[in-house]
Structures are given as structure tokens and as C-alpha cells.
PDB file of C-alpha atoms in Angstrom:
ATOM      1  CA  ASP A1254     -80.505  -0.846 -81.873  1.00 65.00           C
ATOM      2  CA  VAL A1255     -79.102   2.323 -80.413  1.00 60.00           C
ATOM      3  CA  LYS A1256     -76.388   1.591 -77.988  1.00 91.00           C
ATOM      4  CA  VAL A1257     -75.260   3.931 -75.254  1.00 96.00           C
ATOM      5  CA  THR A1258     -72.129   2.833 -73.460  1.00 96.00           C
ATOM      6  CA  GLN A1259     -70.942   4.170 -70.137  1.00 96.00           C
ATOM      7  CA  SER A1260     -67.371   3.087 -69.712  1.00 88.00           C
ATOM      8  CA  SER A1261     -67.312   2.837 -65.910  1.00 90.00           C
ATOM      9  CA  ARG A1262     -70.015   0.835 -64.127  1.00 93.00           C
ATOM     10  CA  TYR A1263     -68.603   1.333 -60.634  1.00 96.00           C
ATOM     11  CA  LEU A1264     -66.212   3.973 -59.347  1.00 96.00           C
ATOM     12  CA  VAL A1265     -64.930   4.783 -55.879  1.00 97.00           C
ATOM     13  CA  LYS A1266     -63.278   8.157 -55.460  1.00 97.00           C
ATOM     14  CA  ARG A1267     -62.065  10.311 -52.604  1.00 97.00           C
ATOM     15  CA  THR A1268     -63.397  13.731 -51.665  1.00 97.00           C
ATOM     16  CA  GLY A1269     -61.736  16.436 -53.728  1.00 97.00           C
ATOM     17  CA  GLU A1270     -60.745  14.186 -56.616  1.00 97.00           C
ATOM     18  CA  LYS A1271     -61.593  15.106 -60.196  1.00 97.00           C
ATOM     19  CA  VAL A1272     -63.904  12.533 -61.740  1.00 97.00           C
ATOM     20  CA  PHE A1273     -64.649  11.866 -65.410  1.00 97.00           C
ATOM     21  CA  LEU A1274     -67.673   9.847 -66.476  1.00 97.00           C
ATOM     22  CA  GLU A1275     -67.633   8.914 -70.142  1.00 97.00           C
ATOM     23  CA  CYS A1276     -70.564   8.127 -72.403  1.00 97.00           C
ATOM     24  CA  VAL A1277     -70.542   7.063 -76.057  1.00 97.00           C
ATOM     25  CA  GLN A1278     -73.503   6.488 -78.386  1.00 96.00           C
ATOM     26  CA  ASP A1279     -73.332   4.808 -81.766  1.00 94.00           C
ATOM     27  CA  MET A1280     -76.421   6.041 -83.610  1.00 86.00           C
ATOM     28  CA  ASP A1281     -75.429   9.567 -84.629  1.00 89.00           C
ATOM     29  CA  HIS A1282     -77.931  11.106 -82.208  1.00 89.00           C
ATOM     30  CA  GLU A1283     -77.903  14.875 -81.821  1.00 90.00           C
ATOM     31  CA  ASN A1284     -79.057  15.133 -78.209  1.00 91.00           C
ATOM     32  CA  MET A1285     -77.287  13.698 -75.199  1.00 95.00           C
ATOM     33  CA  PHE A1286     -78.120  13.955 -71.522  1.00 96.00           C
ATOM     34  CA  TRP A1287     -76.681  13.287 -68.092  1.00 98.00           C
ATOM     35  CA  TYR A1288     -79.124  12.363 -65.344  1.00 97.00           C
ATOM     36  CA  ARG A1289     -78.577  11.598 -61.703  1.00 97.00           C
ATOM     37  CA  GLN A1290     -80.703   8.874 -60.084  1.00 97.00           C
ATOM     38  CA  ASP A1291     -81.365   8.845 -56.333  1.00 95.00           C
ATOM     39  CA  PRO A1292     -84.013   6.801 -54.470  1.00 90.00           C
ATOM     40  CA  GLY A1293     -87.233   8.733 -54.051  1.00 89.00           C
ATOM     41  CA  LEU A1294     -86.047  11.548 -56.322  1.00 92.00           C
ATOM     42  CA  GLY A1295     -86.311   9.873 -59.708  1.00 92.00           C
ATOM     43  CA  LEU A1296     -84.101  11.035 -62.545  1.00 96.00           C
ATOM     44  CA  ARG A1297     -82.856  14.585 -62.329  1.00 95.00           C
ATOM     45  CA  LEU A1298     -81.279  16.320 -65.314  1.00 95.00           C
ATOM     46  CA  ILE A1299     -77.728  17.566 -64.743  1.00 97.00           C
ATOM     47  CA  TYR A1300     -76.711  18.729 -68.222  1.00 96.00           C
ATOM     48  CA  PHE A1301     -77.896  18.445 -71.761  1.00 94.00           C
ATOM     49  CA  SER A1302     -76.173  18.826 -75.132  1.00 95.00           C
ATOM     50  CA  TYR A1303     -77.963  19.337 -78.443  1.00 90.00           C
ATOM     51  CA  ASP A1304     -74.886  19.508 -80.647  1.00 89.00           C
ATOM     52  CA  VAL A1305     -71.115  19.259 -80.590  1.00 91.00           C
ATOM     53  CA  LYS A1306     -69.653  21.833 -78.219  1.00 87.00           C
ATOM     54  CA  MET A1307     -73.172  22.955 -77.259  1.00 90.00           C
ATOM     55  CA  LYS A1308     -74.392  22.417 -73.718  1.00 93.00           C
ATOM     56  CA  GLU A1309     -77.170  23.593 -71.495  1.00 93.00           C
ATOM     57  CA  LYS A1310     -77.596  23.377 -67.743  1.00 94.00           C
ATOM     58  CA  GLY A1311     -80.260  21.096 -66.415  1.00 93.00           C
ATOM     59  CA  ASP A1312     -81.956  21.237 -63.041  1.00 93.00           C
ATOM     60  CA  ILE A1313     -78.982  20.340 -60.828  1.00 96.00           C
ATOM     61  CA  PRO A1314     -75.771  21.496 -62.579  1.00 97.00           C
ATOM     62  CA  GLU A1315     -73.920  22.717 -59.473  1.00 96.00           C
ATOM     63  CA  GLY A1316     -70.661  20.887 -58.963  1.00 96.00           C
ATOM     64  CA  TYR A1317     -70.698  19.397 -62.470  1.00 98.00           C
ATOM     65  CA  SER A1318     -69.462  20.326 -65.921  1.00 97.00           C
ATOM     66  CA  VAL A1319     -69.651  18.565 -69.277  1.00 97.00           C
ATOM     67  CA  SER A1320     -67.732  18.220 -72.491  1.00 96.00           C
ATOM     68  CA  ARG A1321     -68.911  17.282 -75.960  1.00 96.00           C
ATOM     69  CA  GLU A1322     -66.021  17.501 -78.397  1.00 94.00           C
ATOM     70  CA  LYS A1323     -67.397  14.826 -80.715  1.00 95.00           C
ATOM     71  CA  LYS A1324     -70.989  14.018 -81.568  1.00 95.00           C
ATOM     72  CA  GLU A1325     -70.862  10.506 -80.172  1.00 96.00           C
ATOM     73  CA  ARG A1326     -69.195  11.308 -76.860  1.00 97.00           C
ATOM     74  CA  PHE A1327     -70.557  13.228 -73.878  1.00 97.00           C
ATOM     75  CA  SER A1328     -68.510  13.432 -70.703  1.00 97.00           C
ATOM     76  CA  LEU A1329     -69.594  14.439 -67.218  1.00 98.00           C
ATOM     77  CA  ILE A1330     -66.930  16.007 -65.021  1.00 98.00           C
ATOM     78  CA  LEU A1331     -66.937  16.421 -61.273  1.00 97.00           C
ATOM     79  CA  GLU A1332     -64.244  19.031 -60.695  1.00 94.00           C
ATOM     80  CA  SER A1333     -63.922  18.276 -56.981  1.00 97.00           C
ATOM     81  CA  ALA A1334     -65.963  15.301 -55.877  1.00 97.00           C
ATOM     82  CA  SER A1335     -67.943  15.548 -52.665  1.00 97.00           C
ATOM     83  CA  THR A1336     -69.766  12.893 -50.644  1.00 97.00           C
ATOM     84  CA  ASN A1337     -73.162  14.284 -51.654  1.00 97.00           C
ATOM     85  CA  GLN A1338     -72.330  13.396 -55.250  1.00 98.00           C
ATOM     86  CA  THR A1339     -72.426   9.711 -54.386  1.00 98.00           C
ATOM     87  CA  SER A1340     -75.114   8.482 -56.754  1.00 97.00           C
ATOM     88  CA  MET A1341     -76.045   6.584 -59.908  1.00 97.00           C
ATOM     89  CA  TYR A1342     -75.326   8.564 -63.065  1.00 98.00           C
ATOM     90  CA  LEU A1343     -77.199   7.802 -66.253  1.00 98.00           C
ATOM     91  CA  CYS A1344     -76.311   8.974 -69.734  1.00 98.00           C
ATOM     92  CA  ALA A1345     -78.908   9.033 -72.517  1.00 96.00           C
ATOM     93  CA  SER A1346     -79.077   9.925 -76.177  1.00 93.00           C
ATOM     94  CA  GLN A1347     -81.983  11.042 -78.309  1.00 89.00           C
ATOM     95  CA  GLY A1348     -82.446  11.506 -82.032  1.00 81.00           C
ATOM     96  CA  LEU A1349     -84.360  14.239 -83.763  1.00 77.00           C
ATOM     97  CA  GLY A1350     -87.204  13.700 -86.181  1.00 69.00           C
ATOM     98  CA  THR A1351     -90.885  12.912 -86.142  1.00 62.00           C
ATOM     99  CA  PHE A1352     -92.737  11.185 -83.357  1.00 60.00           C
ATOM    100  CA  SER A1353     -93.319   8.174 -85.594  1.00 61.00           C
ATOM    101  CA  SER A1354     -89.585   7.873 -86.217  1.00 62.00           C
ATOM    102  CA  GLY A1355     -88.927   7.658 -82.491  1.00 65.00           C
ATOM    103  CA  ALA A1356     -88.157  11.281 -81.700  1.00 70.00           C
ATOM    104  CA  ASN A1357     -88.271  12.112 -77.990  1.00 76.00           C
ATOM    105  CA  VAL A1358     -87.339   8.535 -77.082  1.00 86.00           C
ATOM    106  CA  LEU A1359     -84.368   8.465 -74.751  1.00 90.00           C
ATOM    107  CA  THR A1360     -81.970   5.550 -74.920  1.00 92.00           C
ATOM    108  CA  PHE A1361     -80.090   5.120 -71.674  1.00 96.00           C
ATOM    109  CA  GLY A1362     -76.786   3.575 -70.814  1.00 97.00           C
ATOM    110  CA  ALA A1363     -76.520   1.041 -67.989  1.00 96.00           C
ATOM    111  CA  GLY A1364     -75.377   3.662 -65.521  1.00 97.00           C
ATOM    112  CA  SER A1365     -72.249   4.531 -63.548  1.00 97.00           C
ATOM    113  CA  ARG A1366     -72.469   4.097 -59.792  1.00 97.00           C
ATOM    114  CA  LEU A1367     -70.150   6.571 -58.115  1.00 98.00           C
ATOM    115  CA  THR A1368     -69.182   6.400 -54.461  1.00 98.00           C
ATOM    116  CA  VAL A1369     -67.284   9.351 -53.002  1.00 98.00           C
ATOM    117  CA  LEU A1370     -65.549   8.647 -49.698  1.00 97.00           C
TER     118      LEU A1370
ATOM    119  CA  GLY B 210     -91.462  24.427 -64.831  1.00 77.00           C
ATOM    120  CA  GLU B 211     -93.026  21.016 -65.251  1.00 84.00           C
ATOM    121  CA  ASN B 212     -93.558  18.905 -62.144  1.00 91.00           C
ATOM    122  CA  VAL B 213     -94.446  15.213 -62.292  1.00 95.00           C
ATOM    123  CA  GLU B 214     -95.709  13.333 -59.248  1.00 96.00           C
ATOM    124  CA  GLN B 215     -95.841   9.536 -59.239  1.00 97.00           C
ATOM    125  CA  HIS B 216     -97.659   7.135 -56.897  1.00 97.00           C
ATOM    126  CA  PRO B 217     -97.215   4.729 -55.286  1.00 97.00           C
ATOM    127  CA  SER B 218     -93.500   4.590 -54.541  1.00 96.00           C
ATOM    128  CA  THR B 219     -93.672   0.826 -54.027  1.00 97.00           C
ATOM    129  CA  LEU B 220     -96.193  -1.716 -55.249  1.00 98.00           C
ATOM    130  CA  SER B 221     -96.335  -5.390 -54.369  1.00 97.00           C
ATOM    131  CA  VAL B 222     -98.659  -7.610 -56.406  1.00 97.00           C
ATOM    132  CA  GLN B 223     -99.375 -11.306 -56.690  1.00 97.00           C
ATOM    133  CA  GLU B 224     -98.448 -12.903 -59.978  1.00 97.00           C
ATOM    134  CA  GLY B 225    -101.422 -12.744 -62.313  1.00 97.00           C
ATOM    135  CA  ASP B 226    -102.947  -9.671 -60.682  1.00 97.00           C
ATOM    136  CA  SER B 227    -103.025  -6.193 -62.220  1.00 97.00           C
ATOM    137  CA  ALA B 228    -100.799  -3.253 -61.293  1.00 98.00           C
ATOM    138  CA  VAL B 229    -101.617   0.424 -61.716  1.00 98.00           C
ATOM    139  CA  ILE B 230     -99.211   3.340 -61.367  1.00 98.00           C
ATOM    140  CA  LYS B 231    -100.497   6.909 -61.463  1.00 98.00           C
ATOM    141  CA  CYS B 232     -98.802  10.179 -62.390  1.00 98.00           C
ATOM    142  CA  THR B 233     -99.907  13.793 -62.415  1.00 97.00           C
ATOM    143  CA  TYR B 234     -98.248  16.654 -64.280  1.00 96.00           C
ATOM    144  CA  SER B 235     -98.467  20.388 -63.842  1.00 94.00           C
ATOM    145  CA  ASP B 236     -97.883  21.937 -67.278  1.00 90.00           C
ATOM    146  CA  SER B 237    -100.995  21.781 -69.457  1.00 88.00           C
ATOM    147  CA  ALA B 238     -98.769  22.391 -72.515  1.00 86.00           C
ATOM    148  CA  SER B 239     -97.036  19.015 -72.106  1.00 89.00           C
ATOM    149  CA  ASN B 240     -98.027  16.742 -74.993  1.00 87.00           C
ATOM    150  CA  TYR B 241     -95.916  13.605 -74.715  1.00 90.00           C
ATOM    151  CA  PHE B 242     -95.915  11.092 -71.859  1.00 94.00           C
ATOM    152  CA  PRO B 243     -93.570   8.080 -71.896  1.00 94.00           C
ATOM    153  CA  TRP B 244     -93.122   5.287 -69.391  1.00 97.00           C
ATOM    154  CA  TYR B 245     -89.719   3.739 -68.736  1.00 97.00           C
ATOM    155  CA  LYS B 246     -88.903   0.448 -67.047  1.00 98.00           C
ATOM    156  CA  GLN B 247     -85.610  -0.050 -65.237  1.00 97.00           C
ATOM    157  CA  GLU B 248     -84.557  -3.596 -64.459  1.00 97.00           C
ATOM    158  CA  LEU B 249     -81.885  -4.308 -61.886  1.00 94.00           C
ATOM    159  CA  GLY B 250     -78.443  -3.303 -63.121  1.00 91.00           C
ATOM    160  CA  LYS B 251     -79.738  -1.712 -66.315  1.00 94.00           C
ATOM    161  CA  GLY B 252     -80.660   1.714 -67.578  1.00 96.00           C
ATOM    162  CA  PRO B 253     -84.322   2.695 -68.015  1.00 97.00           C
ATOM    163  CA  GLN B 254     -85.943   1.537 -71.219  1.00 95.00           C
ATOM    164  CA  LEU B 255     -89.044   2.910 -72.930  1.00 94.00           C
ATOM    165  CA  ILE B 256     -91.975   0.504 -72.686  1.00 96.00           C
ATOM    166  CA  ILE B 257     -94.877   2.630 -73.897  1.00 95.00           C
ATOM    167  CA  ASP B 258     -95.664   6.251 -74.651  1.00 93.00           C
ATOM    168  CA  ILE B 259     -98.685   8.370 -75.475  1.00 92.00           C
ATOM    169  CA  ARG B 260     -99.292  11.724 -77.061  1.00 88.00           C
ATOM    170  CA  SER B 261    -101.915  14.167 -75.860  1.00 81.00           C
ATOM    171  CA  ASN B 262    -104.190  13.650 -78.858  1.00 82.00           C
ATOM    172  CA  VAL B 263    -104.866  10.073 -77.729  1.00 82.00           C
ATOM    173  CA  GLY B 264    -106.700   8.952 -74.592  1.00 90.00           C
ATOM    174  CA  GLU B 265    -105.475   5.380 -74.368  1.00 94.00           C
ATOM    175  CA  LYS B 266    -102.813   3.159 -75.874  1.00 93.00           C
ATOM    176  CA  LYS B 267    -102.298  -0.556 -75.427  1.00 95.00           C
ATOM    177  CA  ASP B 268     -99.429  -2.921 -76.126  1.00 93.00           C
ATOM    178  CA  GLN B 269    -100.105  -6.513 -75.129  1.00 95.00           C
ATOM    179  CA  ARG B 270    -100.293  -6.566 -71.316  1.00 97.00           C
ATOM    180  CA  ILE B 271     -99.494  -2.909 -70.777  1.00 98.00           C
ATOM    181  CA  ALA B 272    -101.683   0.114 -71.388  1.00 97.00           C
ATOM    182  CA  VAL B 273    -101.476   3.805 -70.700  1.00 97.00           C
ATOM    183  CA  THR B 274    -104.421   6.150 -70.190  1.00 96.00           C
ATOM    184  CA  LEU B 275    -104.312   9.928 -70.314  1.00 95.00           C
ATOM    185  CA  ASN B 276    -106.759  12.439 -68.875  1.00 94.00           C
ATOM    186  CA  LYS B 277    -105.725  15.860 -70.190  1.00 92.00           C
ATOM    187  CA  THR B 278    -108.380  17.731 -68.276  1.00 92.00           C
ATOM    188  CA  ALA B 279    -107.267  16.332 -64.950  1.00 94.00           C
ATOM    189  CA  LYS B 280    -103.591  16.300 -66.037  1.00 95.00           C
ATOM    190  CA  HIS B 281    -102.955  12.737 -65.027  1.00 95.00           C
ATOM    191  CA  PHE B 282    -101.893   9.557 -66.771  1.00 97.00           C
ATOM    192  CA  SER B 283    -101.625   5.967 -65.617  1.00 98.00           C
ATOM    193  CA  LEU B 284     -99.808   2.752 -66.486  1.00 98.00           C
ATOM    194  CA  HIS B 285    -101.767  -0.482 -66.293  1.00 98.00           C
ATOM    195  CA  ILE B 286    -100.086  -3.879 -66.304  1.00 98.00           C
ATOM    196  CA  THR B 287    -102.391  -6.876 -66.526  1.00 97.00           C
ATOM    197  CA  GLU B 288    -101.621 -10.522 -65.721  1.00 97.00           C
ATOM    198  CA  THR B 289     -98.384  -9.559 -64.006  1.00 98.00           C
ATOM    199  CA  GLN B 290     -95.406 -11.888 -64.248  1.00 97.00           C
ATOM    200  CA  PRO B 291     -92.173 -12.051 -62.224  1.00 96.00           C
ATOM    201  CA  GLU B 292     -90.300 -10.365 -65.091  1.00 96.00           C
ATOM    202  CA  ASP B 293     -92.489  -7.282 -64.580  1.00 97.00           C
ATOM    203  CA  SER B 294     -90.605  -6.675 -61.308  1.00 98.00           C
ATOM    204  CA  ALA B 295     -88.668  -3.444 -61.875  1.00 98.00           C
ATOM    205  CA  VAL B 296     -88.684   0.293 -61.231  1.00 97.00           C
ATOM    206  CA  TYR B 297     -91.108   2.194 -63.447  1.00 98.00           C
ATOM    207  CA  PHE B 298     -90.779   5.894 -64.251  1.00 97.00           C
ATOM    208  CA  CYS B 299     -93.382   8.144 -65.805  1.00 97.00           C
ATOM    209  CA  ALA B 300     -92.316  11.316 -67.579  1.00 95.00           C
ATOM    210  CA  ALA B 301     -93.674  14.362 -69.372  1.00 93.00           C
ATOM    211  CA  LEU B 302     -92.090  16.365 -72.163  1.00 88.00           C
ATOM    212  CA  ARG B 303     -91.088  19.750 -70.830  1.00 79.00           C
ATOM    213  CA  ARG B 304     -92.204  23.043 -72.337  1.00 71.00           C
ATOM    214  CA  ASP B 305     -88.581  24.345 -72.394  1.00 65.00           C
ATOM    215  CA  SER B 306     -87.999  21.377 -74.495  1.00 66.00           C
ATOM    216  CA  TRP B 307     -85.283  20.306 -76.920  1.00 68.00           C
ATOM    217  CA  GLY B 308     -86.701  16.911 -76.058  1.00 74.00           C
ATOM    218  CA  LYS B 309     -86.127  17.167 -72.327  1.00 85.00           C
ATOM    219  CA  LEU B 310     -88.287  14.980 -70.117  1.00 90.00           C
ATOM    220  CA  GLN B 311     -89.384  15.612 -66.536  1.00 92.00           C
ATOM    221  CA  PHE B 312     -89.434  12.305 -64.660  1.00 95.00           C
ATOM    222  CA  GLY B 313     -91.512  11.125 -61.737  1.00 96.00           C
ATOM    223  CA  ALA B 314     -89.829   9.689 -58.637  1.00 96.00           C
ATOM    224  CA  GLY B 315     -90.320   6.088 -59.723  1.00 97.00           C
ATOM    225  CA  THR B 316     -92.344   3.074 -58.540  1.00 97.00           C
ATOM    226  CA  GLN B 317     -90.697  -0.142 -57.371  1.00 97.00           C
ATOM    227  CA  VAL B 318     -92.947  -2.989 -58.521  1.00 98.00           C
ATOM    228  CA  VAL B 319     -92.472  -6.421 -56.957  1.00 98.00           C
ATOM    229  CA  VAL B 320     -94.396  -9.357 -58.398  1.00 97.00           C
ATOM    230  CA  THR B 321     -94.522 -12.296 -56.018  1.00 94.00           C
ATOM    231  CA  PRO B 322     -95.161 -15.817 -57.336  1.00 89.00           C
TER     232      PRO B 322
END
């Protein structure tokens, strides 16, 4: 089974701090995603990467950046955390291929709950 | 871009009853519609999906129906059990794709014994 690991389950940070959220997948998937989950808003795409060093903005990229130096690792960076970035952050990976091989299926990590004080 | 609306936001059902969650999408070019289940403390996990060339798909107690003309799709859970309690998300594959999904807002399902 594909495994997506988010290293920090719970973080508490102060306003203005730089925050790194790390995500590692072990199935050689090309695509990786960062979503933000808030009640009533569902899952909103922050950033997406389709290859090493390649990234694309999602729907809510403001205040965030990402890094993908290796295929298995996709990091989300909050340059200067603010209270409105308090949320659950979900990383996901996705392989390429045919529908029958499972393409388009996202495999999510367990999430990182960030509180910014 | 694609917009996915999901209803209801919360659903309480008695164990053994059926549950139905409905979603509508805006982009007629969308052709893939998955449903994800998120249990407490876990990430969402795919439970069933359907492509636009199929009207219905079933997997044991869960089924998904798709009406392309009306641009809506639904999740049906029969004979609900306490372990069905979770948040359910519908999604649609976006036109600007690379595999990106547009998610609905989620439905909190509570199954009471």
C-alpha cells in the first residue's frame, strides 16, 4: 500500500514564525499535493507538484510556498505564520497511468494540525 | 473553474437505515468523480469512484450514481453501521487537470445505534 507520512501531527507556533510541514511518500508517485482542510470549506488546494523541482499554485497559495527537491518529499512552508493559517494540512500523492491502474486516486497522509497563536 | 457543491453538511441516521449524500458539479467536461471517507484522526481515503461513461457503480453496501445531464452524483450507503460514521467528501476531476480534484465541503455522517 502507498504510504504518505506527515512528520508532524500537531504543531503550535507563534505569529511570524517560519513553519515547515514535511511529507514523504514511498511509492515513487509523480504528483504530490498540499491541501488545507477547514470545517464547511472542504479540502482546498494550496500547491501541487508534478515532478521534482516543479510546482504549481493551487487555489489558495497566498502565504505559502513549497519545495520538492526529491521525488518522495514535498514540503509546505509558511514563511511568516499568521493566525488565519491555523488549520489542518493534508498532503497527498498520486501516481500516473491508466484509470484501471489507479490513476487519479489520491493517497492522503494523516494530516498536520497547525495552531498559530 | 470547477465548483462542487455537497449536501447535506451533516447527516444523522439510525443504524441499519440508508444514507444518501448528493453533489453537483459545474464543469460538464469533468469525467471522474471519486468519494473519500475521512475517519477521525485520519486522512481521507478513497471508497468508491465513477467515470462519466458509467451511470452507477456498486461495492457491497455503497453505491454511486451519476447523472451527467443534470451534473449531479450521489453516494448511497445501505444498512449503515457505526463504523460508517465519518466525514465524506465528493470530488470532481478538474479540467485544468494534472489529476487535480475539486472537493465538496464534506458531509459529517453520524450513525446512532
